[in-house]
């Protein structure tokens, strides 16, 4: 069967009737349009499949263990302190996990702590107390600075696409000398909108920031600082 107009003309010259030639031309053009439609449908399905694969792979997040290194900066208005102090940190969280990273495998991509949480917090608190003038020691006879970590959490909405991260940290501090003590609770929260799931480095930064902020609020407490100044 002729497939082009040139073929049709050639057939006409060889004796084919006008009606026959016209039908052949219509069939050829219809076949061409049908093939084009099929190709367009195929390309559309291919593009949708590739897009789905890209979305799924972008949301398939691996588990993570965050190295905690809070950076507590005493407020500029904090009083100058002196004398020895012993810092003790207690991990009072209900779970060792901070949360999950979200995405399509939300149940298996937990966020944990790579190092020792208590050691990391103690190092940061000792450094802050030293900046205020105290000498950190390890003795049950010296004044005590006890910090209890009650909450450290990382939450994302239940969805295959991560668009927001909710962070929370809360601590309690007890400063004690003999029978006298001062107790305070301090917390910090942050809700961050994100265009895509945060990287390992971004998560570590956010988690350290929220923990630093909660602990730092203890050093902004005038009552605690006044008590510490009497030690």
GROMACS .gro file of C-alpha atoms in nm:
model
  231
    1UNK     CA    1   0.000   0.000   0.000
    2UNK     CA    2   0.139   0.349  -0.087
    3UNK     CA    3   0.242   0.543   0.222
    4UNK     CA    4   0.320   0.890   0.083
    5UNK     CA    5   0.152   1.140  -0.147
    6UNK     CA    6   0.419   1.071  -0.408
    7UNK     CA    7   0.325   0.704  -0.394
    8UNK     CA    8  -0.039   0.799  -0.429
    9UNK     CA    9   0.029   1.009  -0.737
   10UNK     CA   10   0.233   0.728  -0.885
   11UNK     CA   11  -0.053   0.488  -0.826
   12UNK     CA   12  -0.299   0.732  -0.985
   13UNK     CA   13  -0.087   0.760  -1.294
   14UNK     CA   14  -0.069   0.382  -1.317
   15UNK     CA   15  -0.444   0.360  -1.335
   16UNK     CA   16  -0.578   0.356  -0.981
   17UNK     CA   17  -0.918   0.518  -0.943
   18UNK     CA   18  -0.951   0.852  -0.764
   19UNK     CA   19  -1.172   0.700  -0.493
   20UNK     CA   20  -0.927   0.420  -0.426
   21UNK     CA   21  -0.635   0.662  -0.412
   22UNK     CA   22  -0.825   0.895  -0.176
   23UNK     CA   23  -0.903   0.608   0.065
   24UNK     CA   24  -0.542   0.500   0.059
   25UNK     CA   25  -0.427   0.853   0.139
   26UNK     CA   26  -0.674   0.878   0.428
   27UNK     CA   27  -0.564   0.541   0.569
   28UNK     CA   28  -0.199   0.643   0.550
   29UNK     CA   29  -0.260   0.976   0.723
   30UNK     CA   30  -0.473   0.807   0.992
   31UNK     CA   31  -0.199   0.552   1.055
   32UNK     CA   32   0.055   0.833   1.090
   33UNK     CA   33  -0.161   1.024   1.342
   34UNK     CA   34  -0.228   0.705   1.540
   35UNK     CA   35   0.144   0.631   1.559
   36UNK     CA   36   0.216   0.982   1.679
   37UNK     CA   37  -0.053   0.956   1.947
   38UNK     CA   38   0.091   0.626   2.063
   39UNK     CA   39   0.438   0.777   2.085
   40UNK     CA   40   0.306   1.072   2.287
   41UNK     CA   41   0.124   0.839   2.527
   42UNK     CA   42   0.439   0.630   2.568
   43UNK     CA   43   0.653   0.937   2.639
   44UNK     CA   44   0.399   1.064   2.892
   45UNK     CA   45   0.395   0.730   3.076
   46UNK     CA   46   0.775   0.713   3.067
   47UNK     CA   47   0.806   1.064   3.211
   48UNK     CA   48   0.556   0.983   3.490
   49UNK     CA   49   0.749   0.666   3.577
   50UNK     CA   50   1.081   0.850   3.591
   51UNK     CA   51   0.928   1.125   3.804
   52UNK     CA   52   0.788   0.867   4.048
   53UNK     CA   53   1.125   0.694   4.075
   54UNK     CA   54   1.293   1.029   4.141
   55UNK     CA   55   1.045   1.119   4.414
   56UNK     CA   56   1.076   0.781   4.583
   57UNK     CA   57   1.454   0.779   4.570
   58UNK     CA   58   1.465   1.135   4.703
   59UNK     CA   59   1.248   1.037   5.001
   60UNK     CA   60   1.418   0.705   5.073
   61UNK     CA   61   1.631   0.835   5.359
   62UNK     CA   62   1.887   0.627   5.544
   63UNK     CA   63   1.913   0.601   5.925
   64UNK     CA   64   2.146   0.849   6.093
   65UNK     CA   65   2.352   0.875   6.410
   66UNK     CA   66   2.418   1.236   6.506
   67UNK     CA   67   2.737   1.344   6.680
   68UNK     CA   68   2.624   1.579   6.955
   69UNK     CA   69   2.845   1.873   7.045
   70UNK     CA   70   2.630   2.147   7.200
   71UNK     CA   71   2.790   2.489   7.220
   72UNK     CA   72   2.662   2.674   7.526
   73UNK     CA   73   2.750   3.042   7.542
   74UNK     CA   74   2.683   3.218   7.874
   75UNK     CA   75   2.489   3.540   7.840
   76UNK     CA   76   2.696   3.858   7.846
   77UNK     CA   77   2.500   3.970   8.152
   78UNK     CA   78   2.583   3.657   8.353
   79UNK     CA   79   2.751   3.722   8.686
   80UNK     CA   80   3.113   3.631   8.746
   81UNK     CA   81   3.148   3.310   8.946
   82UNK     CA   82   3.433   3.149   9.135
   83UNK     CA   83   3.521   2.834   9.324
   84UNK     CA   84   3.506   2.464   9.243
   85UNK     CA   85   3.202   2.293   9.088
   86UNK     CA   86   3.127   1.934   8.988
   87UNK     CA   87   2.907   1.881   8.682
   88UNK     CA   88   2.698   1.566   8.648
   89UNK     CA   89   2.467   1.489   8.355
   90UNK     CA   90   2.176   1.245   8.360
   91UNK     CA   91   1.999   1.117   8.051
   92UNK     CA   92   1.631   1.096   8.148
   93UNK     CA   93   1.485   1.055   7.800
   94UNK     CA   94   1.225   0.784   7.749
   95UNK     CA   95   1.392   0.655   7.433
   96UNK     CA   96   1.748   0.666   7.298
   97UNK     CA   97   1.611   0.769   6.958
   98UNK     CA   98   1.568   1.133   6.864
   99UNK     CA   99   1.302   1.052   6.605
  100UNK     CA  100   1.283   0.950   6.241
  101UNK     CA  101   1.383   1.130   5.922
  102UNK     CA  102   1.048   1.083   5.748
  103UNK     CA  103   0.997   0.987   5.385
  104UNK     CA  104   0.872   0.662   5.239
  105UNK     CA  105   1.059   0.440   5.487
  106UNK     CA  106   0.972   0.635   5.798
  107UNK     CA  107   0.976   0.331   6.027
  108UNK     CA  108   1.334   0.232   5.947
  109UNK     CA  109   1.528   0.558   5.920
  110UNK     CA  110   1.564   0.650   6.285
  111UNK     CA  111   1.796   0.919   6.417
  112UNK     CA  112   2.016   0.819   6.709
  113UNK     CA  113   2.317   0.958   6.893
  114UNK     CA  114   2.663   0.858   6.769
  115UNK     CA  115   2.856   0.961   7.079
  116UNK     CA  116   2.788   0.969   7.453
  117UNK     CA  117   2.518   1.229   7.517
  118UNK     CA  118   2.609   1.280   7.881
  119UNK     CA  119   2.978   1.335   7.806
  120UNK     CA  120   2.897   1.581   7.527
  121UNK     CA  121   2.666   1.787   7.748
  122UNK     CA  122   2.903   1.780   8.045
  123UNK     CA  123   3.192   1.906   7.831
  124UNK     CA  124   2.981   2.196   7.705
  125UNK     CA  125   2.848   2.291   8.049
  126UNK     CA  126   3.192   2.270   8.210
  127UNK     CA  127   3.331   2.500   7.943
  128UNK     CA  128   3.052   2.752   8.006
  129UNK     CA  129   3.109   2.746   8.383
  130UNK     CA  130   3.483   2.791   8.331
  131UNK     CA  131   3.414   3.096   8.115
  132UNK     CA  132   3.221   3.240   8.410
  133UNK     CA  133   3.516   3.185   8.642
  134UNK     CA  134   3.453   2.848   8.809
  135UNK     CA  135   3.694   2.555   8.834
  136UNK     CA  136   3.535   2.224   8.731
  137UNK     CA  137   3.640   1.928   8.946
  138UNK     CA  138   3.526   1.574   9.010
  139UNK     CA  139   3.440   1.557   9.378
  140UNK     CA  140   3.136   1.479   9.587
  141UNK     CA  141   3.256   1.735   9.843
  142UNK     CA  142   3.232   2.036   9.610
  143UNK     CA  143   2.915   2.221   9.507
  144UNK     CA  144   2.718   2.023   9.249
  145UNK     CA  145   2.575   2.129   8.914
  146UNK     CA  146   2.338   1.855   8.799
  147UNK     CA  147   2.169   1.864   8.460
  148UNK     CA  148   1.890   1.625   8.358
  149UNK     CA  149   1.810   1.584   7.989
  150UNK     CA  150   1.437   1.512   7.972
  151UNK     CA  151   1.364   1.561   7.602
  152UNK     CA  152   1.557   1.578   7.278
  153UNK     CA  153   1.336   1.512   6.979
  154UNK     CA  154   1.325   1.545   6.601
  155UNK     CA  155   0.986   1.510   6.434
  156UNK     CA  156   0.858   1.535   6.076
  157UNK     CA  157   0.498   1.509   5.951
  158UNK     CA  158   0.376   1.164   5.849
  159UNK     CA  159   0.420   1.194   5.474
  160UNK     CA  160   0.635   1.060   5.190
  161UNK     CA  161   0.766   1.413   5.139
  162UNK     CA  162   0.952   1.600   5.414
  163UNK     CA  163   0.847   1.967   5.427
  164UNK     CA  164   0.886   2.053   5.796
  165UNK     CA  165   1.100   1.958   6.095
  166UNK     CA  166   0.989   2.004   6.456
  167UNK     CA  167   1.267   2.011   6.716
  168UNK     CA  168   1.239   2.016   7.093
  169UNK     CA  169   1.478   1.996   7.388
  170UNK     CA  170   1.409   2.028   7.759
  171UNK     CA  171   1.643   2.003   8.058
  172UNK     CA  172   1.634   2.047   8.434
  173UNK     CA  173   1.920   2.193   8.635
  174UNK     CA  174   1.980   2.149   9.007
  175UNK     CA  175   2.259   2.349   9.167
  176UNK     CA  176   2.331   2.219   9.514
  177UNK     CA  177   2.556   2.284   9.810
  178UNK     CA  178   2.482   2.096  10.128
  179UNK     CA  179   2.114   2.128  10.209
  180UNK     CA  180   2.063   2.432   9.988
  181UNK     CA  181   1.970   2.397   9.624
  182UNK     CA  182   1.818   2.578   9.330
  183UNK     CA  183   1.616   2.397   9.062
  184UNK     CA  184   1.495   2.522   8.724
  185UNK     CA  185   1.350   2.378   8.405
  186UNK     CA  186   1.447   2.506   8.061
  187UNK     CA  187   1.319   2.422   7.714
  188UNK     CA  188   1.353   2.526   7.352
  189UNK     CA  189   1.147   2.449   7.045
  190UNK     CA  190   1.192   2.518   6.676
  191UNK     CA  191   0.975   2.451   6.371
  192UNK     CA  192   1.163   2.469   6.044
  193UNK     CA  193   1.014   2.465   5.696
  194UNK     CA  194   1.235   2.285   5.445
  195UNK     CA  195   1.220   2.250   5.067
  196UNK     CA  196   1.352   1.894   5.086
  197UNK     CA  197   1.461   1.641   5.344
  198UNK     CA  198   1.762   1.781   5.535
  199UNK     CA  199   2.104   1.624   5.483
  200UNK     CA  200   2.298   1.450   5.762
  201UNK     CA  201   2.499   1.768   5.821
  202UNK     CA  202   2.187   1.988   5.835
  203UNK     CA  203   2.018   1.753   6.082
  204UNK     CA  204   2.325   1.748   6.308
  205UNK     CA  205   2.336   2.128   6.306
  206UNK     CA  206   1.967   2.166   6.389
  207UNK     CA  207   1.975   1.911   6.671
  208UNK     CA  208   2.288   2.061   6.828
  209UNK     CA  209   2.137   2.410   6.797
  210UNK     CA  210   1.817   2.318   6.981
  211UNK     CA  211   2.004   2.137   7.260
  212UNK     CA  212   2.245   2.429   7.298
  213UNK     CA  213   1.955   2.672   7.320
  214UNK     CA  214   1.778   2.476   7.595
  215UNK     CA  215   2.092   2.441   7.809
  216UNK     CA  216   2.190   2.801   7.742
  217UNK     CA  217   1.865   2.923   7.896
  218UNK     CA  218   1.983   2.793   8.232
  219UNK     CA  219   2.269   3.042   8.217
  220UNK     CA  220   2.017   3.316   8.140
  221UNK     CA  221   1.820   3.241   8.458
  222UNK     CA  222   1.895   3.524   8.707
  223UNK     CA  223   1.786   3.310   9.003
  224UNK     CA  224   2.026   3.030   8.915
  225UNK     CA  225   2.312   3.271   8.855
  226UNK     CA  226   2.254   3.444   9.192
  227UNK     CA  227   2.256   3.109   9.370
  228UNK     CA  228   2.574   3.004   9.189
  229UNK     CA  229   2.741   3.331   9.291
  230UNK     CA  230   2.695   3.239   9.661
  231UNK     CA  231   2.869   2.903   9.629
   0.00000   0.00000   0.00000
